[in-house]
Each structure stands twice: as structure tokens, then as C-alpha cells.
Amino acid sequence: MTDDRRTTLRGRYLSLGLGELFAAVVFIWVAFVSALPLLEQPTDALAFWSALVPLLVILVQAGVYWLLARRWVKQGTMPPGLAATYRGFRVLDAALLLAGLVGIIVWFPTHPFAAIGIPFVWLFGVIEYVNYFVIRLAYPPSVWFKRIGEWRTPRLLQDIRAAQRS
């Protein structure tokens, strides 16, 4: 691999990592500035956090992964301990999403905005989980319909598997 290609990928990984972390910060900001002030019932807020926490955890894990992956891209493999950690995150995140769904059902919001918006926040967390741990879903819009049918393995999963083999 040429240094130019590695440099390009390191730049892309930096952008992806910072982008995921920025998305988490934006979700938190929107939660405190726009969403939570609208929720009058404590149970509405509990349902909201049930949806948002799993998403935030996944976004932060993803951002950290991309930033760390800059160290081994095209010149090594993910450290085995880190791969084990992300294998654990795969299970933890699924459990968080399930617990979040239970929380949404138990504390189903009474506010109309929350009743519509909260399930979408949770679903976005599910989509992020699938994109990182099951099948790659993120492609540029111009090729999304063409590439999504390829059922490609996410980069994180490829790195975990490569670390197991080495």
C-alpha cells in the first residue's frame, strides 16, 4: 500500500471518527435544548433516554473506533485486546437496544411529538448498530441502491475478524 493511499484513508477515518463524535454531541444538544423541554411527563423523558442512550453509546464507540483505526489502516491489524473489547460492545449494544425498546414500550410517551420521534431515535440506533456490526449500510447517495445489495461486511467487523486470525 502506498503512503498516499494510507494517508488518504487516515484522513477519511479522521473525518468519520470526528463525524460520529460530533453527531453524538449534536444529539445531546438537541435533546437538552429542543426535545426534553417539550416533555412534561417524567415517563416521557424516560422513554426518550431509553431511545437515545443506546444511540449515543454506539456513536461514541464508532467514533473512537475510526480514530483508533488510523493507527493500523493498511499497515497492520486491530490490536487483539481492542478487538475483544469491540466484540463485547457488539453484545452490549444489542442488549442496550433491547433494553431501550423495553423502556420505550413501558414508558410509552404521551406527548404526540415524543410518541412519533422517540421510536425514530431508537430505530436510528438500530441502523447504526447494523451498519457497524452486521452489514454495511453507509454508502454515498449516488451509489446507495447499487451497493446496498452487495451485503458487504462492515470495516469494524473486518478488523475484528482480522485481529482474531493474527
Short mmCIF file of C-alpha atoms in Angstrom, two decimals:
data_model
loop_
_atom_site.label_atom_id
_atom_site.label_comp_id
_atom_site.label_asym_id
_atom_site.label_seq_id
_atom_site.Cartn_x
_atom_site.Cartn_y
_atom_site.Cartn_z
CA MET A 1 0.00 0.00 0.00
CA THR A 2 1.36 3.35 -0.96
CA ASP A 3 1.83 6.06 1.61
CA ASP A 4 -0.56 8.24 -0.41
CA ARG A 5 -3.38 5.68 -0.12
CA ARG A 6 -2.73 5.23 3.60
CA THR A 7 -2.69 9.00 4.11
CA THR A 8 -5.99 9.28 2.24
CA LEU A 9 -7.58 6.56 4.35
CA ARG A 10 -6.25 8.06 7.58
CA GLY A 11 -7.87 11.35 6.58
CA ARG A 12 -11.16 9.60 5.81
CA TYR A 13 -11.04 7.74 9.13
CA LEU A 14 -10.36 11.00 10.95
CA SER A 15 -13.39 12.54 9.28
CA LEU A 16 -15.57 9.53 10.07
CA GLY A 17 -14.42 9.41 13.69
CA LEU A 18 -14.91 13.09 14.34
CA GLY A 19 -18.21 12.97 12.46
CA GLU A 20 -19.61 10.21 14.68
CA LEU A 21 -18.46 12.00 17.84
CA PHE A 22 -19.91 15.29 16.56
CA ALA A 23 -23.21 13.52 15.81
CA ALA A 24 -23.33 12.30 19.42
CA VAL A 25 -22.74 15.85 20.68
CA VAL A 26 -25.47 17.19 18.38
CA PHE A 27 -27.95 14.57 19.60
CA ILE A 28 -27.19 15.52 23.21
CA TRP A 29 -27.52 19.23 22.42
CA VAL A 30 -30.83 18.74 20.61
CA ALA A 31 -32.05 16.58 23.49
CA PHE A 32 -31.43 19.26 26.10
CA VAL A 33 -32.35 22.29 24.00
CA SER A 34 -35.30 21.07 21.95
CA ALA A 35 -36.67 17.70 23.00
CA LEU A 36 -36.57 17.46 26.78
CA PRO A 37 -38.20 20.88 27.40
CA LEU A 38 -41.25 19.63 25.48
CA LEU A 39 -41.67 16.51 27.57
CA GLU A 40 -43.92 17.28 30.52
CA GLN A 41 -44.26 13.79 31.98
CA PRO A 42 -41.26 12.10 33.66
CA THR A 43 -42.15 8.89 31.85
CA ASP A 44 -41.83 10.69 28.50
CA ALA A 45 -38.28 11.65 29.42
CA LEU A 46 -37.53 8.07 30.49
CA ALA A 47 -38.77 6.80 27.13
CA PHE A 48 -36.68 9.43 25.38
CA TRP A 49 -33.49 8.42 27.22
CA SER A 50 -34.32 4.76 26.57
CA ALA A 51 -34.10 5.53 22.87
CA LEU A 52 -31.21 7.98 22.96
CA VAL A 53 -28.69 6.29 25.25
CA PRO A 54 -28.10 3.23 23.03
CA LEU A 55 -27.65 5.51 20.01
CA LEU A 56 -25.16 7.71 21.84
CA VAL A 57 -23.17 4.70 23.05
CA ILE A 58 -22.95 3.30 19.53
CA LEU A 59 -21.97 6.66 18.01
CA VAL A 60 -19.20 7.20 20.57
CA GLN A 61 -17.88 3.66 20.13
CA ALA A 62 -17.89 4.12 16.36
CA GLY A 63 -16.12 7.47 16.56
CA VAL A 64 -13.43 6.06 18.82
CA TYR A 65 -13.03 3.03 16.52
CA TRP A 66 -12.42 5.21 13.43
CA LEU A 67 -9.92 7.37 15.28
CA LEU A 68 -8.03 4.36 16.63
CA ALA A 69 -8.15 2.56 13.27
CA ARG A 70 -5.99 5.32 11.81
CA ARG A 71 -3.04 3.64 13.58
CA TRP A 72 -3.28 0.29 11.78
CA VAL A 73 -5.00 1.12 8.49
CA LYS A 74 -3.21 -0.62 5.60
CA GLN A 75 -0.21 -1.49 7.73
CA GLY A 76 -1.36 -3.83 10.46
CA THR A 77 -4.35 -5.20 12.31
CA MET A 78 -6.51 -4.09 15.17
CA PRO A 79 -4.86 -4.97 18.48
CA PRO A 80 -6.37 -8.22 19.86
CA GLY A 81 -7.45 -6.59 23.14
CA LEU A 82 -9.30 -3.86 21.28
CA ALA A 83 -10.92 -6.46 19.01
CA ALA A 84 -12.13 -8.33 22.11
CA THR A 85 -13.49 -5.07 23.50
CA TYR A 86 -15.46 -4.40 20.32
CA ARG A 87 -16.74 -7.99 20.28
CA GLY A 88 -18.06 -7.23 23.75
CA PHE A 89 -19.54 -3.95 22.53
CA ARG A 90 -21.41 -5.90 19.86
CA VAL A 91 -23.23 -7.87 22.57
CA LEU A 92 -23.58 -4.90 24.94
CA ASP A 93 -25.02 -2.68 22.22
CA ALA A 94 -27.61 -5.29 21.23
CA ALA A 95 -28.61 -5.58 24.90
CA LEU A 96 -28.81 -1.77 25.21
CA LEU A 97 -31.03 -1.57 22.14
CA LEU A 98 -33.29 -4.28 23.50
CA ALA A 99 -33.45 -2.58 26.91
CA GLY A 100 -34.14 0.72 25.14
CA LEU A 101 -37.06 -0.83 23.27
CA VAL A 102 -38.44 -2.22 26.52
CA GLY A 103 -38.09 1.23 28.09
CA ILE A 104 -39.92 2.86 25.20
CA ILE A 105 -42.75 0.33 25.49
CA VAL A 106 -43.00 0.55 29.29
CA TRP A 107 -42.84 4.36 29.37
CA PHE A 108 -44.55 4.98 26.04
CA PRO A 109 -44.72 8.75 25.72
CA THR A 110 -47.97 10.66 25.98
CA HIS A 111 -46.67 13.75 24.18
CA PRO A 112 -47.51 13.45 20.44
CA PHE A 113 -44.07 14.67 19.33
CA ALA A 114 -42.39 12.15 21.59
CA ALA A 115 -44.67 9.29 20.56
CA ILE A 116 -43.58 9.82 16.96
CA GLY A 117 -39.97 10.94 17.42
CA ILE A 118 -38.71 8.58 20.11
CA PRO A 119 -39.17 5.38 18.08
CA PHE A 120 -37.29 7.02 15.22
CA VAL A 121 -34.35 7.86 17.50
CA TRP A 122 -34.25 4.23 18.65
CA LEU A 123 -34.51 3.00 15.06
CA PHE A 124 -31.55 5.19 14.12
CA GLY A 125 -29.59 3.42 16.85
CA VAL A 126 -30.57 0.07 15.34
CA ILE A 127 -29.45 1.26 11.90
CA GLU A 128 -26.08 2.39 13.31
CA TYR A 129 -25.67 -0.97 15.06
CA VAL A 130 -26.42 -2.87 11.86
CA ASN A 131 -24.06 -0.62 9.90
CA TYR A 132 -21.15 -1.35 12.26
CA PHE A 133 -21.78 -4.92 13.38
CA VAL A 134 -23.90 -6.71 10.76
CA ILE A 135 -23.82 -5.33 7.20
CA ARG A 136 -22.54 -2.12 5.76
CA LEU A 137 -25.34 0.35 5.11
CA ALA A 138 -23.39 3.58 4.62
CA TYR A 139 -22.69 4.50 1.02
CA PRO A 140 -22.76 7.76 -0.93
CA PRO A 141 -26.32 8.56 -2.06
CA SER A 142 -25.38 8.28 -5.73
CA VAL A 143 -24.49 4.58 -5.38
CA TRP A 144 -26.52 3.55 -2.35
CA PHE A 145 -29.14 1.48 -4.19
CA LYS A 146 -26.46 -0.25 -6.25
CA ARG A 147 -24.09 -1.02 -3.35
CA ILE A 148 -26.55 -1.93 -0.58
CA GLY A 149 -27.42 -5.16 -2.37
CA GLU A 150 -23.80 -6.32 -2.15
CA TRP A 151 -24.27 -7.11 1.58
CA ARG A 152 -20.72 -6.03 2.41
CA THR A 153 -19.10 -6.68 5.76
CA PRO A 154 -18.57 -3.50 7.81
CA ARG A 155 -14.95 -2.34 8.23
CA LEU A 156 -15.17 -2.72 12.02
CA LEU A 157 -16.22 -6.35 11.68
CA GLN A 158 -13.44 -6.96 9.14
CA ASP A 159 -10.91 -5.52 11.58
CA ILE A 160 -12.23 -7.65 14.46
CA ARG A 161 -12.02 -10.81 12.36
CA ALA A 162 -8.53 -9.96 11.08
CA ALA A 163 -7.36 -9.46 14.67
CA GLN A 164 -8.72 -12.90 15.60
CA ARG A 165 -6.79 -14.55 12.76
CA SER A 166 -3.48 -12.95 13.63
#
